[in-house]
Amino acid sequence: MASQLPSFPRTIFTVVEPVSLVAGCLGPLVDADWFIASQIDSGLASAAPASSFSDNARLVALQLGNAYGLLFLVGVAVLYTTSELRVVRNYLVALLIADVTHVGLTCWGLGYERAVDVAAWNAVTWGNVGFTIFLALTRTGYLLGLFGPDKAIQASKKKL
């Protein structure tokens, strides 16, 4: 249960990350063409006509938005319903693995020059790389116990 996590990771995993996942879901659903153009910023994000992207690209963007929505729902379900820290920890390990592959694939897609030109990153790149690295470091810190111990569950006593 999320209430057992130390304060900092609990806030990140139960408030900040879900809000970011909703934003990641809404971006392509509200404007798929903007979302597509923003993946590798080449100045097209505001100048690209709607017809410049294929129906295939739009469909993939919409499916990605749906996947972000699913991640939001799964995260809320796991972090707000289970009372087993083992489940929460395994969920966070799975997300950490996904964080590493997400950043790796994003940097690969950007290419070396764009990936290391941090000053030229747009908001989408900061989300895909910068924020994901922050989440990965927070998960790593939690899993290593750097934020302190988990809180013990208070056993409820039944009155007779």
Coordinates of N, CA and C in Angstrom, one line a residue:
M1 N 0.8 -1.2 0.0 CA 0.0 0.0 0.0 C 0.9 1.2 0.0
A2 N 0.5 2.2 -0.8 CA 1.4 3.4 -0.9 C 1.6 4.1 0.4
S3 N 0.7 4.1 1.3 CA 0.8 4.8 2.5 C 2.0 4.3 3.4
Q4 N 2.5 3.1 3.0 CA 3.7 2.5 3.7 C 5.0 3.0 3.2
L5 N 5.0 3.7 2.0 CA 6.2 4.2 1.4 C 6.7 5.4 2.1
P6 N 8.0 5.7 2.1 CA 8.5 6.9 2.7 C 7.9 8.1 1.9
S7 N 7.8 9.3 2.5 CA 7.1 10.4 2.0 C 7.5 10.8 0.6
F8 N 8.8 11.0 0.3 CA 9.2 11.5 -1.0 C 8.8 10.5 -2.2
P9 N 9.2 9.2 -2.1 CA 8.7 8.3 -3.2 C 7.2 8.2 -3.2
R10 N 6.5 8.2 -2.1 CA 5.1 8.1 -2.1 C 4.5 9.2 -2.9
T11 N 4.9 10.4 -2.7 CA 4.4 11.6 -3.4 C 4.7 11.5 -4.9
I12 N 5.9 11.1 -5.2 CA 6.3 11.0 -6.6 C 5.4 9.9 -7.3
F13 N 5.3 8.7 -6.7 CA 4.6 7.6 -7.4 C 3.1 7.7 -7.3
T14 N 2.6 8.4 -6.3 CA 1.1 8.4 -6.2 C 0.5 9.7 -6.6
V15 N 1.2 10.8 -6.8 CA 0.7 12.0 -7.3 C 1.3 12.5 -8.6
V16 N 2.7 12.7 -8.5 CA 3.4 13.3 -9.6 C 3.3 12.4 -10.9
E17 N 3.7 11.2 -10.7 CA 3.7 10.2 -11.9 C 2.3 10.0 -12.5
P18 N 1.3 9.8 -11.7 CA -0.1 9.7 -12.3 C -0.5 10.9 -13.1
V19 N -0.2 12.1 -12.6 CA -0.5 13.3 -13.3 C 0.3 13.4 -14.6
S20 N 1.5 13.0 -14.6 CA 2.3 13.0 -15.8 C 1.8 11.9 -16.8
L21 N 1.3 10.8 -16.3 CA 0.7 9.8 -17.2 C -0.6 10.3 -17.9
V22 N -1.4 11.0 -17.1 CA -2.6 11.6 -17.7 C -2.2 12.6 -18.8
A23 N -1.2 13.4 -18.5 CA -0.7 14.4 -19.6 C -0.2 13.6 -20.8
G24 N 0.5 12.5 -20.6 CA 1.0 11.7 -21.7 C -0.1 11.1 -22.5
C25 N -1.2 10.8 -21.8 CA -2.4 10.2 -22.5 C -3.1 11.3 -23.3
L26 N -3.3 12.4 -22.7 CA -4.1 13.5 -23.4 C -3.3 14.1 -24.6
G27 N -2.0 14.2 -24.5 CA -1.3 14.8 -25.6 C -1.6 14.3 -27.0
P28 N -1.5 13.0 -27.2 CA -1.8 12.5 -28.5 C -3.3 12.4 -28.8
L29 N -4.1 12.3 -27.7 CA -5.6 12.2 -27.9 C -6.2 13.6 -28.3
V30 N -5.6 14.6 -27.8 CA -6.1 16.0 -28.1 C -5.6 16.4 -29.5
D31 N -4.3 16.2 -29.8 CA -3.7 16.7 -31.0 C -2.6 15.7 -31.5
A32 N -3.0 14.7 -32.1 CA -2.0 13.6 -32.6 C -0.9 14.2 -33.5
D33 N -1.3 15.1 -34.3 CA -0.3 15.7 -35.2 C 0.8 16.4 -34.5
W34 N 0.4 17.2 -33.5 CA 1.4 18.0 -32.7 C 2.2 17.0 -31.9
F35 N 1.6 15.9 -31.4 CA 2.3 14.9 -30.6 C 3.4 14.2 -31.5
I36 N 3.0 13.9 -32.7 CA 3.9 13.2 -33.6 C 5.1 14.1 -34.0
A37 N 4.8 15.4 -34.3 CA 5.8 16.3 -34.7 C 6.8 16.7 -33.5
S38 N 6.3 16.5 -32.3 CA 7.1 16.9 -31.1 C 8.1 15.8 -30.7
Q39 N 7.9 14.6 -31.3 CA 8.8 13.5 -30.8 C 10.3 13.8 -31.2
I40 N 10.5 14.3 -32.4 CA 11.9 14.7 -32.7 C 11.7 16.1 -33.3
D41 N 11.9 17.1 -32.4 CA 11.6 18.5 -32.8 C 12.5 18.9 -33.9
S42 N 11.8 19.3 -35.0 CA 12.6 19.9 -36.1 C 11.9 21.2 -36.5
G43 N 11.2 21.8 -35.6 CA 10.4 23.0 -35.9 C 9.1 22.7 -36.5
L44 N 8.8 21.5 -36.7 CA 7.5 21.1 -37.3 C 6.3 21.1 -36.4
A45 N 6.6 21.1 -35.1 CA 5.5 20.9 -34.1 C 4.4 22.0 -34.3
S46 N 4.8 23.2 -34.6 CA 3.7 24.2 -34.8 C 3.5 24.5 -36.2
A47 N 4.3 24.1 -37.2 CA 4.2 24.5 -38.6 C 3.7 23.4 -39.4
A48 N 3.6 22.2 -38.9 CA 3.3 21.0 -39.8 C 1.8 21.0 -40.1
P49 N 1.4 21.0 -41.4 CA 0.0 20.8 -41.7 C -0.5 19.4 -41.3
A50 N -1.8 19.3 -40.9 CA -2.3 18.1 -40.4 C -2.2 16.9 -41.4
S51 N -2.1 17.3 -42.7 CA -2.0 16.2 -43.7 C -0.5 15.7 -43.9
S52 N 0.4 16.2 -43.1 CA 1.8 15.8 -43.3 C 2.1 14.5 -42.6
F53 N 1.2 14.0 -41.8 CA 1.5 12.7 -41.1 C 0.5 11.6 -41.6
S54 N 1.0 10.4 -41.7 CA 0.1 9.4 -42.2 C -0.9 8.9 -41.2
D55 N -1.9 8.3 -41.7 CA -2.9 7.7 -40.8 C -2.3 6.6 -39.9
N56 N -1.2 5.9 -40.4 CA -0.5 5.0 -39.5 C 0.2 5.7 -38.4
A57 N 0.8 6.8 -38.6 CA 1.5 7.5 -37.5 C 0.5 8.0 -36.5
R58 N -0.7 8.5 -37.0 CA -1.7 9.0 -36.1 C -2.2 7.9 -35.2
L59 N -2.4 6.7 -35.8 CA -2.9 5.6 -35.1 C -2.0 5.1 -34.0
V60 N -0.7 5.1 -34.4 CA 0.3 4.7 -33.4 C 0.4 5.7 -32.2
A61 N 0.2 7.0 -32.5 CA 0.2 8.1 -31.5 C -1.0 7.9 -30.6
L62 N -2.1 7.6 -31.2 CA -3.4 7.4 -30.4 C -3.2 6.1 -29.5
Q63 N -2.6 5.1 -30.0 CA -2.4 3.9 -29.3 C -1.4 4.1 -28.1
L64 N -0.4 5.0 -28.4 CA 0.5 5.3 -27.3 C -0.2 6.1 -26.2
G65 N -1.0 7.0 -26.6 CA -1.8 7.7 -25.6 C -2.7 6.8 -24.8
N66 N -3.3 5.8 -25.4 CA -4.1 4.8 -24.7 C -3.2 4.0 -23.7
A67 N -2.0 3.7 -24.2 CA -1.0 2.9 -23.3 C -0.7 3.8 -22.0
Y68 N -0.5 5.1 -22.2 CA -0.2 5.9 -21.1 C -1.5 5.9 -20.1
G69 N -2.6 5.9 -20.7 CA -3.9 5.9 -19.9 C -3.9 4.6 -19.1
L70 N -3.5 3.5 -19.8 CA -3.5 2.2 -19.1 C -2.5 2.2 -18.0
L71 N -1.3 2.7 -18.2 CA -0.3 2.8 -17.1 C -0.8 3.6 -15.9
F72 N -1.5 4.7 -16.2 CA -2.2 5.4 -15.1 C -3.1 4.6 -14.3
L73 N -4.0 3.8 -15.0 CA -5.0 3.0 -14.3 C -4.3 1.9 -13.5
V74 N -3.3 1.2 -14.1 CA -2.6 0.1 -13.4 C -1.9 0.7 -12.2
G75 N -1.2 1.8 -12.3 CA -0.5 2.4 -11.2 C -1.4 2.8 -10.1
V76 N -2.5 3.4 -10.4 CA -3.5 3.7 -9.3 C -4.0 2.5 -8.7
A77 N -4.3 1.4 -9.5 CA -4.8 0.2 -8.9 C -3.8 -0.5 -8.0
V78 N -2.6 -0.5 -8.4 CA -1.6 -1.2 -7.6 C -1.3 -0.4 -6.3
L79 N -1.0 0.9 -6.5 CA -0.5 1.7 -5.4 C -1.6 2.1 -4.4
Y80 N -2.9 2.1 -4.8 CA -3.9 2.5 -3.9 C -4.7 1.3 -3.4
T81 N -4.5 0.1 -3.8 CA -5.3 -1.0 -3.4 C -4.6 -2.1 -2.7
T82 N -3.3 -2.4 -3.0 CA -2.7 -3.5 -2.4 C -2.1 -3.1 -1.0
S83 N -2.1 -4.0 -0.1 CA -1.5 -3.8 1.2 C -0.1 -4.6 1.3
E84 N 0.3 -5.2 0.2 CA 1.5 -6.0 0.2 C 2.6 -5.2 -0.4
L85 N 3.6 -4.9 0.4 CA 4.8 -4.1 -0.2 C 5.5 -4.9 -1.2
R86 N 5.5 -6.2 -1.2 CA 6.2 -7.0 -2.2 C 5.6 -6.7 -3.6
V87 N 4.3 -6.6 -3.6 CA 3.6 -6.3 -4.9 C 4.0 -4.9 -5.4
V88 N 4.1 -3.9 -4.5 CA 4.5 -2.5 -4.8 C 5.9 -2.6 -5.3
R89 N 6.8 -3.2 -4.6 CA 8.2 -3.3 -5.0 C 8.4 -4.0 -6.4
N90 N 7.7 -5.0 -6.6 CA 7.8 -5.7 -7.9 C 7.2 -4.8 -9.0
Y91 N 6.2 -4.1 -8.8 CA 5.6 -3.1 -9.7 C 6.7 -2.1 -10.0
L92 N 7.3 -1.6 -9.0 CA 8.4 -0.5 -9.2 C 9.6 -1.1 -10.0
V93 N 10.0 -2.3 -9.7 CA 11.1 -2.9 -10.5 C 10.7 -3.0 -12.0
A94 N 9.4 -3.4 -12.2 CA 9.0 -3.5 -13.6 C 9.0 -2.1 -14.3
L95 N 8.6 -1.1 -13.6 CA 8.6 0.3 -14.1 C 10.1 0.7 -14.3
L96 N 11.0 0.4 -13.4 CA 12.4 0.7 -13.6 C 13.0 0.1 -14.8
I97 N 12.6 -1.1 -15.1 CA 13.1 -1.7 -16.3 C 12.5 -1.0 -17.5
A98 N 11.2 -0.7 -17.5 CA 10.6 0.1 -18.6 C 11.2 1.5 -18.7
D99 N 11.6 2.1 -17.6 CA 12.2 3.4 -17.6 C 13.5 3.4 -18.4
V100 N 14.3 2.4 -18.1 CA 15.6 2.2 -18.8 C 15.5 2.0 -20.3
T101 N 14.5 1.1 -20.7 CA 14.3 0.9 -22.1 C 13.7 2.1 -22.8
H102 N 12.8 2.8 -22.1 CA 12.2 4.0 -22.6 C 13.2 5.0 -23.0
V103 N 14.1 5.3 -22.0 CA 15.1 6.3 -22.3 C 16.1 5.8 -23.3
G104 N 16.5 4.6 -23.3 CA 17.4 4.0 -24.3 C 16.8 4.1 -25.7
L105 N 15.6 3.7 -25.9 CA 14.9 3.7 -27.2 C 14.7 5.2 -27.7
T106 N 14.4 6.1 -26.7 CA 14.2 7.5 -27.1 C 15.5 8.1 -27.6
C107 N 16.6 7.8 -26.9 CA 17.9 8.4 -27.3 C 18.3 7.7 -28.6
W108 N 18.1 6.5 -28.8 CA 18.4 5.8 -30.0 C 17.7 6.5 -31.2
G109 N 16.4 6.7 -31.0 CA 15.6 7.4 -32.0 C 16.0 8.8 -32.3
L110 N 16.4 9.5 -31.2 CA 16.9 10.9 -31.4 C 18.2 10.9 -32.2
G111 N 19.0 9.9 -32.0 CA 20.4 9.9 -32.5 C 21.3 10.6 -31.6
Y112 N 22.6 10.3 -31.7 CA 23.5 10.8 -30.7 C 23.5 12.3 -30.6
E113 N 23.6 13.0 -31.7 CA 23.7 14.5 -31.7 C 22.5 15.2 -30.9
R114 N 21.3 14.7 -31.2 CA 20.1 15.3 -30.6 C 20.0 14.9 -29.1
A115 N 20.4 13.6 -28.8 CA 20.3 13.1 -27.5 C 21.2 13.9 -26.5
V116 N 22.4 14.3 -27.0 CA 23.3 14.9 -26.1 C 23.2 16.5 -26.1
D117 N 22.4 17.0 -27.0 CA 22.2 18.4 -27.1 C 21.0 18.8 -26.2
V118 N 21.2 18.7 -24.9 CA 20.2 18.9 -23.9 C 19.6 20.3 -24.0
A119 N 20.3 21.3 -24.3 CA 19.8 22.7 -24.5 C 18.8 22.8 -25.6
A120 N 18.8 21.9 -26.5 CA 17.8 22.0 -27.6 C 16.6 21.1 -27.4
W121 N 16.5 20.4 -26.3 CA 15.4 19.5 -26.1 C 14.1 20.3 -25.9
N122 N 13.0 19.7 -26.5 CA 11.7 20.3 -26.3 C 11.0 19.7 -25.1
A123 N 9.8 20.1 -24.8 CA 9.1 19.6 -23.6 C 8.9 18.1 -23.7
V124 N 8.6 17.6 -24.9 CA 8.4 16.1 -25.1 C 9.6 15.4 -24.8
T125 N 10.8 15.9 -25.3 CA 12.0 15.2 -25.0 C 12.4 15.2 -23.5
W126 N 12.1 16.4 -22.9 CA 12.4 16.4 -21.4 C 11.5 15.4 -20.7
G127 N 10.3 15.2 -21.1 CA 9.4 14.2 -20.5 C 9.9 12.8 -20.8
N128 N 10.3 12.6 -22.0 CA 10.7 11.2 -22.4 C 12.0 10.8 -21.8
V129 N 12.9 11.8 -21.7 CA 14.3 11.5 -21.2 C 14.5 12.0 -19.8
G130 N 14.4 13.3 -19.6 CA 14.7 13.9 -18.3 C 13.8 13.4 -17.2
F131 N 12.5 13.5 -17.4 CA 11.6 13.1 -16.3 C 11.6 11.6 -16.1
T132 N 11.8 10.8 -17.1 CA 11.9 9.4 -17.0 C 13.1 9.0 -16.2
I133 N 14.3 9.7 -16.4 CA 15.5 9.5 -15.6 C 15.2 9.8 -14.2
F134 N 14.5 10.9 -13.9 CA 14.2 11.3 -12.6 C 13.3 10.2 -11.9
L135 N 12.3 9.7 -12.6 CA 11.5 8.6 -12.0 C 12.4 7.3 -11.8
A136 N 13.3 7.0 -12.7 CA 14.1 5.8 -12.6 C 15.0 6.0 -11.3
L137 N 15.6 7.2 -11.2 CA 16.5 7.4 -10.0 C 15.7 7.4 -8.7
T138 N 14.5 7.9 -8.7 CA 13.6 7.8 -7.5 C 13.3 6.3 -7.2
R139 N 12.9 5.6 -8.2 CA 12.6 4.1 -8.0 C 13.9 3.4 -7.5
T140 N 15.0 3.7 -8.1 CA 16.3 3.1 -7.6 C 16.6 3.4 -6.2
G141 N 16.4 4.7 -5.9 CA 16.7 5.2 -4.5 C 15.7 4.5 -3.5
Y142 N 14.5 4.4 -3.9 CA 13.5 3.7 -3.0 C 13.9 2.2 -2.8
L143 N 14.1 1.5 -3.9 CA 14.5 0.1 -3.9 C 15.7 -0.2 -3.1
L144 N 16.7 0.8 -3.1 CA 17.9 0.7 -2.3 C 17.7 1.1 -0.8
G145 N 16.6 1.7 -0.5 CA 16.3 2.1 0.9 C 16.9 3.5 1.2
L146 N 17.2 4.3 0.2 CA 17.8 5.6 0.4 C 16.9 6.6 1.0
F147 N 15.6 6.4 0.9 CA 14.6 7.3 1.5 C 14.1 6.9 2.8
G148 N 14.8 5.9 3.4 CA 14.4 5.4 4.7 C 13.5 4.1 4.6
P149 N 13.2 3.6 5.7 CA 12.4 2.3 5.7 C 10.9 2.5 5.4
D150 N 10.3 1.5 4.9 CA 8.9 1.5 4.8 C 8.2 1.6 6.2
K151 N 7.0 2.1 6.2 CA 6.3 2.2 7.5 C 5.6 0.9 7.7
A152 N 5.6 0.5 9.0 CA 4.9 -0.8 9.3 C 3.4 -0.6 9.3
I153 N 2.8 -1.7 9.0 CA 1.3 -1.7 9.0 C 0.8 -1.8 10.4
Q154 N -0.1 -0.9 10.8 CA -0.7 -1.0 12.1 C -1.8 -2.1 12.0
A155 N -1.6 -3.1 12.8 CA -2.6 -4.2 12.8 C -3.8 -3.7 13.6
S156 N -5.0 -3.9 13.0 CA -6.2 -3.5 13.6 C -6.6 -4.5 14.6
K157 N -7.1 -4.1 15.8 CA -7.5 -5.0 16.8 C -9.0 -5.0 16.9
K158 N -9.6 -6.2 16.9 CA -11.1 -6.3 17.0 C -11.5 -6.2 18.4
K159 N -12.5 -5.4 18.7 CA -13.1 -5.4 20.0 C -14.2 -6.4 20.2
L160 N -14.2 -7.1 21.3 CA -15.3 -8.1 21.5 C -16.4 -7.5 22.2

